[in-house]
Amino acid sequence: MSSFNPHDHLLKQGWKGKGTALKDGHITRPLATVQKKSMGGIGKDRDEAVPFWDHIFAATAASIASSSTSPATSGANTPTTSSTPTLSIAARSGREIAKRQLYSSFFRGSADSSPKPSEPEPAAEAAPKAAPVSRTKPLRSQLWGAAPAKAKAESSTSTSKDAPESKEDRRVRKEAKRQARAEKAARKLAASAARDAEKADKVARRAARAQRKKLKEDGRDARRAERAARRAAKA
C-alpha cells in the first residue's frame, strides 16, 4: 500500500506550488501557529516562573494547626480551641429535660388557712411551746386529708340553703323574679322594635333606590327619543 503524499494530492487538485494559493484571493502563506515545547499540541507553554498556586497551597497548609506541630506564622488566622470543656447540644437538651421532669413532679397546694396560735398566758409560760406551723407546700399524701373539710363546708352550705325561709323573703324573691322577667321582656320588645325599624328602613332605602333608577332610565329614554327626533328632522 502506497503512503499518502499531500504534495502530490495538492498538485492534482490544481495547486501551482509553494507560495501560490489554490484559488484567487486566498492566503499564500500558512498561518503562523505556536506549538508547545512539550509536543503537546498548539498553544503556548505555561509560565513556570511564578507558580502562584504553589504559594497559595503552602500558605493554606501552614495555617492549619495540628496537635503534633505548632502552627506556623504565615499571617493567616489559626483556629483556637478554648480550654474550658463545653457541653454538646444533646447533653444540654438532656439536662433541660431532666430539670423540667424534676420540677413537674412537685405539687402546688393551697395556702394554709389554719388559725394562728394565740398568745400564751403568763401562768402557762412553763408549758411546752407548740410546734410551729409549717408554711411549706403540702405533699400529695397530706392533701387527701383536706377532702373531708371541703365536704363539711359543702354540707354546711347545703344545710343553710335547705333552711326554711320566711314569707317576707319568699315575697321579695318572687318580686325580684317578676321584675327580672319584666326587664327581659322589655329588652326583647325593644330589640324586636329595633329590628322592625331596621327592616323598614332597608325597605324604604330599596324603594328609593328603585325610584331613582327608574327616573334615570326614563330620562335616558327621553334623551334617546329627543336625539332620534332631532336626527329625523335633520334628515
Coordinates of N, CA and C in Angstrom, one line a residue:
M1 N 0.9 -1.2 0.0 CA 0.0 0.0 0.0 C 0.9 1.2 0.0
S2 N 0.6 2.1 -1.0 CA 1.4 3.3 -1.1 C 0.9 4.4 0.0
S3 N 1.9 5.1 0.6 CA 1.5 6.1 1.5 C 1.0 7.4 0.8
F4 N 0.1 8.1 1.6 CA -0.5 9.3 1.0 C 0.5 10.4 1.0
N5 N 0.6 11.1 -0.1 CA 1.6 12.2 -0.3 C 0.7 13.5 -0.5
P6 N 0.7 14.3 0.5 CA -0.1 15.5 0.4 C 0.3 16.5 -0.7
H7 N 1.6 16.5 -1.0 CA 2.1 17.4 -2.1 C 1.6 17.0 -3.4
D8 N 1.6 15.7 -3.7 CA 1.1 15.3 -5.0 C -0.4 15.4 -5.1
H9 N -1.1 15.2 -3.9 CA -2.5 15.4 -3.9 C -2.9 16.8 -4.2
L10 N -2.2 17.8 -3.7 CA -2.5 19.2 -3.9 C -2.2 19.6 -5.4
L11 N -1.1 19.0 -5.9 CA -0.8 19.3 -7.3 C -1.9 18.7 -8.3
K12 N -2.5 17.6 -7.9 CA -3.6 17.1 -8.7 C -4.8 17.9 -8.6
Q13 N -5.0 18.6 -7.5 CA -6.2 19.5 -7.3 C -6.0 20.8 -8.0
G14 N -4.8 21.1 -8.5 CA -4.6 22.4 -9.2 C -3.7 23.3 -8.5
W15 N -3.0 22.8 -7.5 CA -2.1 23.7 -6.8 C -0.9 24.0 -7.6
K16 N -0.4 25.2 -7.7 CA 0.7 25.6 -8.5 C 2.0 25.7 -7.8
G17 N 2.1 25.2 -6.6 CA 3.4 25.1 -6.0 C 3.4 26.0 -4.8
K18 N 4.5 26.0 -4.0 CA 4.7 26.8 -2.8 C 4.7 28.3 -3.1
G19 N 4.0 29.0 -2.3 CA 3.9 30.5 -2.5 C 2.7 30.9 -3.3
T20 N 1.9 30.0 -3.8 CA 0.7 30.4 -4.5 C -0.5 29.7 -3.9
A21 N -1.7 30.4 -4.0 CA -2.9 29.9 -3.4 C -3.6 29.0 -4.4
L22 N -4.5 28.1 -3.8 CA -5.2 27.2 -4.6 C -6.3 28.0 -5.4
K23 N -6.9 29.0 -4.9 CA -7.9 29.8 -5.5 C -7.5 31.3 -5.5
D24 N -8.0 32.1 -6.3 CA -7.7 33.5 -6.3 C -8.3 34.2 -5.1
G25 N -7.5 35.1 -4.5 CA -7.9 35.8 -3.3 C -7.6 35.1 -2.0
H26 N -7.1 33.9 -2.0 CA -6.8 33.2 -0.8 C -5.4 33.5 -0.3
I27 N -5.1 33.1 0.9 CA -3.8 33.4 1.5 C -2.7 32.6 0.8
T28 N -1.5 33.2 0.7 CA -0.4 32.5 0.0 C 0.6 31.9 1.0
R29 N 0.5 32.3 2.3 CA 1.4 31.8 3.3 C 0.6 31.1 4.4
P30 N 1.2 30.1 5.0 CA 0.5 29.4 6.0 C 0.3 30.2 7.3
L31 N -0.6 29.8 8.1 CA -0.9 30.5 9.3 C 0.3 30.2 10.3
A32 N 0.7 31.3 11.0 CA 1.8 31.1 12.0 C 1.2 30.6 13.3
T33 N 1.4 29.4 13.6 CA 0.9 28.8 14.8 C 2.0 28.5 15.7
V34 N 1.7 28.6 17.0 CA 2.7 28.4 18.1 C 2.5 27.0 18.6
Q35 N 3.5 26.2 18.7 CA 3.5 24.8 19.2 C 4.1 24.8 20.6
K36 N 3.6 23.9 21.4 CA 4.2 23.7 22.7 C 5.5 23.0 22.6
K37 N 6.4 23.4 23.6 CA 7.7 22.8 23.6 C 7.7 21.3 24.0
S38 N 6.6 21.0 24.8 CA 6.5 19.6 25.2 C 5.8 18.7 24.2
M39 N 5.6 19.2 23.0 CA 5.0 18.5 21.9 C 3.5 18.1 22.3
G40 N 2.9 19.0 23.1 CA 1.5 18.7 23.5 C 0.5 19.4 22.6
G41 N 0.8 19.9 21.4 CA -0.1 20.4 20.5 C 0.1 21.9 20.3
I42 N -0.9 22.6 19.9 CA -0.8 24.0 19.5 C -1.1 24.8 20.8
G43 N -0.3 25.9 21.0 CA -0.5 26.8 22.1 C 0.8 27.1 22.8
K44 N 0.7 28.0 23.8 CA 1.9 28.4 24.5 C 2.1 27.6 25.7
D45 N 3.3 27.4 26.1 CA 3.6 26.7 27.3 C 3.3 27.5 28.6
R46 N 2.9 26.8 29.6 CA 2.6 27.5 30.9 C 3.9 28.1 31.5
D47 N 3.7 29.4 31.9 CA 4.9 30.1 32.5 C 5.1 29.5 33.9
E48 N 6.3 28.9 34.1 CA 6.6 28.3 35.4 C 7.4 29.3 36.3
A49 N 7.6 30.5 35.8 CA 8.4 31.4 36.6 C 7.8 31.8 38.0
V50 N 6.4 32.0 38.0 CA 5.7 32.4 39.2 C 4.6 31.3 39.4
P51 N 4.9 30.2 40.1 CA 3.8 29.2 40.4 C 3.0 29.7 41.6
F52 N 2.0 30.6 41.3 CA 1.2 31.2 42.4 C 0.4 30.1 43.1
W53 N -0.1 29.0 42.4 CA -0.9 28.0 43.1 C -0.1 27.3 44.2
D54 N 1.3 27.2 43.9 CA 2.1 26.6 45.0 C 2.2 27.5 46.2
H55 N 2.3 28.8 46.0 CA 2.3 29.7 47.2 C 1.0 29.6 48.0
I56 N -0.1 29.6 47.2 CA -1.4 29.6 47.9 C -1.6 28.3 48.7
F57 N -1.1 27.1 48.1 CA -1.2 25.9 48.8 C -0.4 25.8 50.0
A58 N 0.9 26.4 49.9 CA 1.8 26.4 51.1 C 1.2 27.3 52.2
A59 N 0.7 28.4 51.8 CA 0.1 29.3 52.9 C -1.1 28.7 53.6
T60 N -1.9 28.0 52.8 CA -3.1 27.3 53.4 C -2.7 26.2 54.3
A61 N -1.7 25.4 53.8 CA -1.2 24.3 54.6 C -0.6 24.7 55.9
A62 N 0.1 25.8 55.9 CA 0.8 26.3 57.1 C -0.1 26.9 58.1
S63 N -1.3 27.4 57.6 CA -2.3 28.0 58.5 C -3.1 26.9 59.3
I64 N -3.0 25.7 58.9 CA -3.8 24.6 59.6 C -3.0 24.1 60.8
A65 N -3.6 24.2 62.0 CA -2.9 23.8 63.2 C -3.1 22.4 63.5
S66 N -2.1 21.6 63.8 CA -2.2 20.2 64.1 C -1.8 20.0 65.6
S67 N -2.1 18.9 66.1 CA -1.8 18.6 67.5 C -0.4 18.3 67.8
S68 N 0.3 17.8 66.7 CA 1.7 17.4 66.9 C 2.7 18.6 66.7
T69 N 2.3 19.4 65.7 CA 3.2 20.6 65.4 C 2.5 21.9 65.8
S70 N 3.4 22.9 66.0 CA 2.8 24.2 66.4 C 2.5 24.9 65.1
P71 N 1.5 25.8 65.1 CA 1.1 26.5 63.9 C 2.2 27.4 63.4
A72 N 2.3 27.5 62.1 CA 3.4 28.3 61.5 C 2.9 29.8 61.5
T73 N 3.8 30.7 61.5 CA 3.5 32.1 61.4 C 3.4 32.5 60.0
S74 N 2.2 32.2 59.3 CA 2.1 32.5 57.9 C 1.2 33.7 57.7
G75 N 0.8 34.4 58.8 CA -0.1 35.6 58.6 C -1.6 35.2 58.6
A76 N -1.9 34.0 58.5 CA -3.3 33.6 58.5 C -3.8 33.3 59.9
N77 N -5.1 33.5 60.1 CA -5.7 33.2 61.4 C -5.8 31.7 61.6
T78 N -5.3 31.2 62.7 CA -5.4 29.8 63.0 C -6.5 29.6 64.0
P79 N -7.3 28.5 63.8 CA -8.4 28.2 64.7 C -7.9 27.9 66.1
T80 N -8.5 28.5 67.1 CA -8.1 28.3 68.5 C -9.2 27.6 69.2
T81 N -8.9 26.7 70.1 CA -9.9 26.0 70.9 C -9.8 26.4 72.4
S82 N -11.0 26.6 73.0 CA -11.0 27.0 74.4 C -10.6 25.9 75.3
S83 N -9.9 26.2 76.4 CA -9.5 25.2 77.4 C -10.6 24.7 78.2
T84 N -11.7 25.5 78.4 CA -12.8 25.0 79.2 C -13.7 24.1 78.4
P85 N -14.1 22.9 79.0 CA -15.0 22.0 78.3 C -16.4 22.6 78.1
T86 N -16.9 22.3 76.9 CA -18.3 22.8 76.5 C -19.2 21.6 76.3
L87 N -20.4 21.7 76.7 CA -21.4 20.7 76.6 C -21.9 20.6 75.1
S88 N -22.2 19.5 74.7 CA -22.8 19.3 73.3 C -24.3 19.7 73.4
I89 N -24.9 19.7 72.2 CA -26.3 20.1 72.2 C -27.1 19.0 72.8
A90 N -26.8 17.7 72.6 CA -27.5 16.6 73.1 C -27.4 16.6 74.7
A91 N -26.2 16.9 75.2 CA -26.1 16.9 76.7 C -26.9 18.1 77.3
R92 N -26.9 19.2 76.6 CA -27.7 20.4 77.1 C -29.2 20.1 77.1
S93 N -29.7 19.5 76.0 CA -31.1 19.2 75.9 C -31.5 18.1 76.9
G94 N -30.6 17.1 77.2 CA -30.9 16.1 78.2 C -31.0 16.7 79.6
R95 N -30.1 17.7 79.9 CA -30.1 18.3 81.2 C -31.4 19.2 81.3
E96 N -31.8 19.8 80.3 CA -33.1 20.6 80.3 C -34.3 19.7 80.5
I97 N -34.3 18.6 79.9 CA -35.5 17.7 80.0 C -35.5 17.1 81.5
A98 N -34.3 16.8 82.0 CA -34.3 16.3 83.4 C -34.8 17.3 84.4
K99 N -34.4 18.6 84.2 CA -34.8 19.6 85.1 C -36.3 19.8 85.0
R100 N -36.9 19.8 83.8 CA -38.3 20.0 83.7 C -39.1 18.9 84.3
Q101 N -38.6 17.6 84.1 CA -39.3 16.5 84.8 C -39.2 16.6 86.3
L102 N -38.1 17.1 86.8 CA -38.0 17.2 88.3 C -39.0 18.2 88.8
Y103 N -39.0 19.4 88.2 CA -39.9 20.4 88.7 C -41.4 20.1 88.4
S104 N -41.7 19.3 87.4 CA -43.1 18.9 87.2 C -43.6 17.9 88.2
S105 N -42.7 17.2 88.9 CA -43.2 16.3 89.9 C -43.7 16.9 91.2
F106 N -43.4 18.2 91.4 CA -43.9 18.8 92.6 C -45.3 19.2 92.5
F107 N -46.0 19.2 93.6 CA -47.4 19.5 93.6 C -47.7 20.9 94.3
R108 N -48.4 21.7 93.7 CA -48.6 23.1 94.3 C -50.0 23.0 95.1
G109 N -49.9 23.1 96.4 CA -51.1 23.0 97.2 C -51.6 24.4 97.5
S110 N -52.8 24.4 98.3 CA -53.4 25.6 98.6 C -52.7 26.3 99.8
A111 N -53.1 27.5 100.1 CA -52.5 28.2 101.2 C -53.0 27.7 102.5
D112 N -52.2 27.8 103.5 CA -52.5 27.3 104.9 C -53.5 28.2 105.5
S113 N -54.7 27.7 105.8 CA -55.8 28.6 106.4 C -56.0 28.3 107.8
S114 N -55.1 27.6 108.5 CA -55.2 27.3 109.9 C -55.0 28.6 110.7
P115 N -55.8 28.7 111.8 CA -55.6 30.0 112.6 C -54.3 30.0 113.3
K116 N -53.8 31.2 113.5 CA -52.5 31.4 114.2 C -52.7 31.1 115.7
P117 N -51.6 30.5 116.3 CA -51.7 30.2 117.7 C -51.8 31.5 118.5
S118 N -52.7 31.5 119.5 CA -52.9 32.6 120.4 C -51.7 32.8 121.3
E119 N -51.6 34.0 121.9 CA -50.5 34.3 122.8 C -50.7 33.5 124.1
P120 N -49.7 32.8 124.5 CA -49.8 32.0 125.8 C -50.0 33.0 127.0
E121 N -50.8 32.5 128.0 CA -51.0 33.3 129.2 C -49.7 33.3 130.1
P122 N -49.5 34.3 130.9 CA -48.3 34.3 131.7 C -48.3 33.1 132.7
A123 N -49.4 32.6 133.1 CA -49.4 31.5 134.0 C -48.9 30.2 133.3
A124 N -49.1 30.2 132.0 CA -48.8 28.9 131.3 C -47.4 29.1 130.6
E125 N -46.6 29.9 131.1 CA -45.3 30.1 130.4 C -44.4 28.9 130.5
A126 N -44.6 28.1 131.6 CA -43.7 27.0 131.8 C -44.2 25.8 130.9
A127 N -45.4 25.9 130.3 CA -45.8 24.8 129.5 C -45.0 24.7 128.2
P128 N -44.8 23.6 127.7 CA -44.1 23.4 126.4 C -44.8 24.1 125.3
K129 N -43.9 24.8 124.5 CA -44.5 25.5 123.3 C -44.9 24.6 122.2
A130 N -46.0 25.0 121.6 CA -46.5 24.2 120.5 C -45.5 24.2 119.3
A131 N -45.6 23.2 118.5 CA -44.7 23.1 117.3 C -45.2 24.2 116.3
P132 N -44.2 24.9 115.7 CA -44.5 25.9 114.7 C -45.3 25.4 113.5
V133 N -46.2 26.2 113.0 CA -46.9 25.8 111.8 C -46.1 25.8 110.6
S134 N -46.0 24.8 109.9 CA -45.2 24.7 108.6 C -45.9 25.5 107.5
R135 N -45.1 26.3 106.8 CA -45.6 27.1 105.7 C -45.2 26.5 104.4
T136 N -44.6 25.3 104.4 CA -44.2 24.7 103.2 C -45.3 24.1 102.4
K137 N -45.1 23.8 101.2 CA -46.2 23.3 100.3 C -46.5 21.9 100.8
P138 N -47.8 21.5 101.0 CA -48.1 20.1 101.4 C -47.9 19.1 100.4
L139 N -47.6 17.9 100.8 CA -47.4 16.8 99.9 C -48.7 16.3 99.4
R140 N -48.6 15.4 98.4 CA -49.9 14.8 97.9 C -50.6 14.0 98.9
S141 N -49.8 13.2 99.7 CA -50.3 12.4 100.7 C -51.0 13.2 101.8
Q142 N -50.6 14.4 102.1 CA -51.2 15.3 103.1 C -52.5 15.9 102.6
L143 N -52.6 16.1 101.3 CA -53.7 16.8 100.7 C -55.0 15.9 100.8
W144 N -54.8 14.6 100.9 CA -56.0 13.8 101.0 C -56.8 14.1 102.2
G145 N -56.2 14.6 103.3 CA -56.9 14.9 104.5 C -57.8 16.2 104.4
A146 N -57.5 17.0 103.3 CA -58.3 18.2 103.1 C -59.7 17.9 102.5
A147 N -59.9 16.7 101.9 CA -61.1 16.4 101.3 C -62.3 16.4 102.3
P148 N -62.2 15.8 103.5 CA -63.3 15.9 104.4 C -63.7 17.3 104.8
A149 N -62.7 18.2 105.0 CA -63.0 19.5 105.4 C -63.8 20.2 104.3
K150 N -63.4 20.0 103.0 CA -64.2 20.5 101.9 C -65.6 20.0 101.9
A151 N -65.7 18.7 102.1 CA -67.1 18.1 102.1 C -67.9 18.6 103.3
K152 N -67.3 18.9 104.4 CA -68.0 19.5 105.5 C -68.5 20.9 105.2
A153 N -67.6 21.7 104.5 CA -68.0 23.0 104.1 C -69.2 23.0 103.1
E154 N -69.2 22.0 102.2 CA -70.3 21.9 101.2 C -71.5 21.5 101.9
S155 N -71.4 20.6 102.9 CA -72.6 20.1 103.6 C -73.2 21.3 104.4
S156 N -72.4 22.1 105.0 CA -72.9 23.2 105.8 C -73.6 24.2 104.9
T157 N -73.0 24.5 103.7 CA -73.7 25.4 102.8 C -75.0 24.8 102.3
S158 N -75.1 23.5 102.1 CA -76.3 22.9 101.6 C -77.4 22.9 102.7
T159 N -77.0 22.8 104.0 CA -77.9 22.8 105.1 C -78.5 24.2 105.2
S160 N -77.6 25.2 105.0 CA -78.0 26.6 105.1 C -79.0 27.0 104.0
K161 N -78.8 26.3 102.8 CA -79.8 26.6 101.7 C -81.1 25.9 102.0
D162 N -81.1 24.7 102.6 CA -82.3 24.0 102.9 C -83.1 24.5 104.1
A163 N -82.6 25.5 104.8 CA -83.3 26.1 105.9 C -84.5 26.8 105.4
P164 N -85.6 26.7 106.2 CA -86.9 27.3 105.8 C -86.8 28.9 105.7
E165 N -87.3 29.5 104.6 CA -87.3 30.9 104.5 C -88.6 31.5 104.9
S166 N -88.6 32.7 105.3 CA -89.8 33.4 105.8 C -90.6 33.8 104.7
K167 N -91.9 34.3 105.0 CA -92.8 34.7 103.9 C -92.3 36.0 103.3
E168 N -91.7 36.9 104.1 CA -91.1 38.1 103.5 C -90.0 37.9 102.5
D169 N -89.1 36.9 102.9 CA -88.0 36.6 102.0 C -88.6 36.0 100.7
R170 N -89.6 35.1 100.8 CA -90.2 34.5 99.6 C -90.8 35.5 98.8
R171 N -91.5 36.5 99.4 CA -92.2 37.5 98.6 C -91.2 38.4 97.9
V172 N -90.1 38.7 98.6 CA -89.0 39.6 97.9 C -88.4 38.8 96.8
R173 N -88.2 37.5 97.0 CA -87.5 36.7 95.9 C -88.5 36.6 94.7
K174 N -89.8 36.4 94.9 CA -90.7 36.3 93.8 C -90.8 37.7 93.1
E175 N -90.8 38.8 93.9 CA -90.9 40.1 93.3 C -89.6 40.4 92.4
A176 N -88.5 39.9 92.9 CA -87.3 40.1 92.1 C -87.3 39.3 90.8
K177 N -87.9 38.1 90.9 CA -88.0 37.3 89.7 C -89.0 37.9 88.7
R178 N -90.1 38.4 89.2 CA -91.1 39.1 88.3 C -90.4 40.3 87.6
Q179 N -89.7 41.1 88.4 CA -89.0 42.2 87.8 C -88.0 41.9 86.8
A180 N -87.2 40.8 87.1 CA -86.3 40.3 86.1 C -86.9 39.9 84.8
R181 N -88.1 39.1 84.9 CA -88.8 38.7 83.8 C -89.4 39.9 83.0
A182 N -89.9 40.9 83.7 CA -90.4 42.1 83.0 C -89.3 42.8 82.3
E183 N -88.1 42.9 82.9 CA -87.0 43.6 82.2 C -86.5 42.8 81.0
K184 N -86.5 41.5 81.1 CA -86.2 40.7 80.0 C -87.1 40.8 78.8
A185 N -88.5 40.8 79.2 CA -89.5 41.0 78.1 C -89.4 42.4 77.5
A186 N -89.0 43.4 78.3 CA -88.9 44.8 77.7 C -87.7 44.8 76.8
R187 N -86.6 44.1 77.2 CA -85.4 44.1 76.3 C -85.7 43.4 75.0
K188 N -86.5 42.3 75.1 CA -86.8 41.6 73.9 C -87.7 42.4 73.0
L189 N -88.7 43.1 73.6 CA -89.6 44.0 72.8 C -88.8 45.1 72.2
A190 N -87.9 45.7 72.9 CA -87.1 46.8 72.3 C -86.2 46.3 71.2
A191 N -85.6 45.1 71.3 CA -84.8 44.5 70.3 C -85.6 44.2 69.0
S192 N -86.9 43.7 69.3 CA -87.8 43.4 68.1 C -88.2 44.7 67.4
A193 N -88.5 45.7 68.2 CA -88.8 47.0 67.6 C -87.7 47.6 66.8
A194 N -86.5 47.4 67.3 CA -85.3 47.9 66.6 C -85.1 47.2 65.3
R195 N -85.3 45.8 65.3 CA -85.2 45.0 64.1 C -86.2 45.4 63.1
D196 N -87.5 45.6 63.6 CA -88.5 46.0 62.6 C -88.2 47.4 62.0
A197 N -87.7 48.3 62.8 CA -87.4 49.6 62.3 C -86.2 49.5 61.3
E198 N -85.3 48.7 61.5 CA -84.2 48.5 60.6 C -84.6 47.9 59.3
K199 N -85.6 46.9 59.4 CA -86.1 46.3 58.2 C -86.9 47.3 57.4
A200 N -87.7 48.1 58.1 CA -88.5 49.2 57.4 C -87.6 50.2 56.7
D201 N -86.5 50.5 57.4 CA -85.5 51.5 56.8 C -84.9 50.9 55.6
K202 N -84.5 49.6 55.6 CA -83.9 48.9 54.4 C -84.9 48.9 53.3
V203 N -86.2 48.6 53.6 CA -87.2 48.6 52.5 C -87.4 50.0 51.9
A204 N -87.4 51.0 52.8 CA -87.5 52.4 52.2 C -86.3 52.7 51.4
R205 N -85.1 52.4 51.8 CA -83.9 52.7 51.0 C -84.0 51.9 49.7
R206 N -84.4 50.7 49.7 CA -84.5 49.9 48.5 C -85.5 50.5 47.5
A207 N -86.7 51.0 48.1 CA -87.7 51.6 47.2 C -87.2 52.9 46.6
A208 N -86.5 53.7 47.5 CA -85.9 55.0 46.9 C -84.9 54.7 45.9
R209 N -84.1 53.7 46.1 CA -83.1 53.3 45.1 C -83.7 52.9 43.7
A210 N -84.8 52.1 43.9 CA -85.5 51.7 42.6 C -86.2 52.9 41.9
Q211 N -86.7 53.8 42.7 CA -87.3 55.0 42.2 C -86.3 55.9 41.4
R212 N -85.1 56.0 42.0 CA -84.1 56.8 41.4 C -83.6 56.1 40.1
K213 N -83.5 54.8 40.1 CA -83.1 54.1 38.9 C -84.1 54.2 37.8
K214 N -85.4 54.1 38.2 CA -86.5 54.3 37.2 C -86.5 55.7 36.6
L215 N -86.3 56.7 37.4 CA -86.2 58.1 36.9 C -85.0 58.3 36.0
K216 N -83.9 57.6 36.3 CA -82.7 57.8 35.5 C -83.0 57.1 34.1
E217 N -83.6 55.9 34.2 CA -83.9 55.2 32.9 C -84.9 56.0 32.1
D218 N -85.9 56.6 32.7 CA -86.9 57.4 32.0 C -86.2 58.6 31.3
G219 N -85.3 59.3 32.1 CA -84.6 60.4 31.5 C -83.7 60.0 30.3
R220 N -83.1 58.8 30.5 CA -82.3 58.3 29.4 C -83.1 58.0 28.1
D221 N -84.3 57.4 28.3 CA -85.2 57.1 27.2 C -85.7 58.4 26.5
A222 N -85.9 59.4 27.4 CA -86.4 60.7 26.8 C -85.3 61.3 26.0
R223 N -84.1 61.3 26.5 CA -83.0 61.8 25.7 C -82.7 61.1 24.4
R224 N -82.8 59.8 24.5 CA -82.7 59.0 23.2 C -83.8 59.4 22.2
A225 N -85.0 59.5 22.7 CA -86.1 59.8 21.8 C -85.9 61.2 21.2
E226 N -85.4 62.2 22.0 CA -85.1 63.5 21.6 C -84.0 63.5 20.5
R227 N -83.0 62.7 20.7 CA -81.9 62.7 19.7 C -82.4 62.0 18.4
A228 N -83.2 61.0 18.6 CA -83.8 60.4 17.4 C -84.6 61.3 16.6
A229 N -85.5 62.1 17.3 CA -86.3 63.1 16.6 C -85.5 64.2 15.9
R230 N -84.4 64.6 16.6 CA -83.5 65.6 16.0 C -82.8 65.1 14.8
R231 N -82.4 63.8 14.8 CA -81.8 63.3 13.6 C -82.8 63.1 12.5
A232 N -84.0 62.7 12.8 CA -85.0 62.6 11.8 C -85.4 64.0 11.2
A233 N -85.4 65.0 12.0 CA -85.6 66.4 11.5 C -84.5 66.8 10.6
K234 N -83.3 66.5 10.9 CA -82.1 66.9 10.1 C -82.2 66.1 8.7
A235 N -82.6 64.9 8.7 CA -82.7 64.1 7.5 C -83.8 64.6 6.6

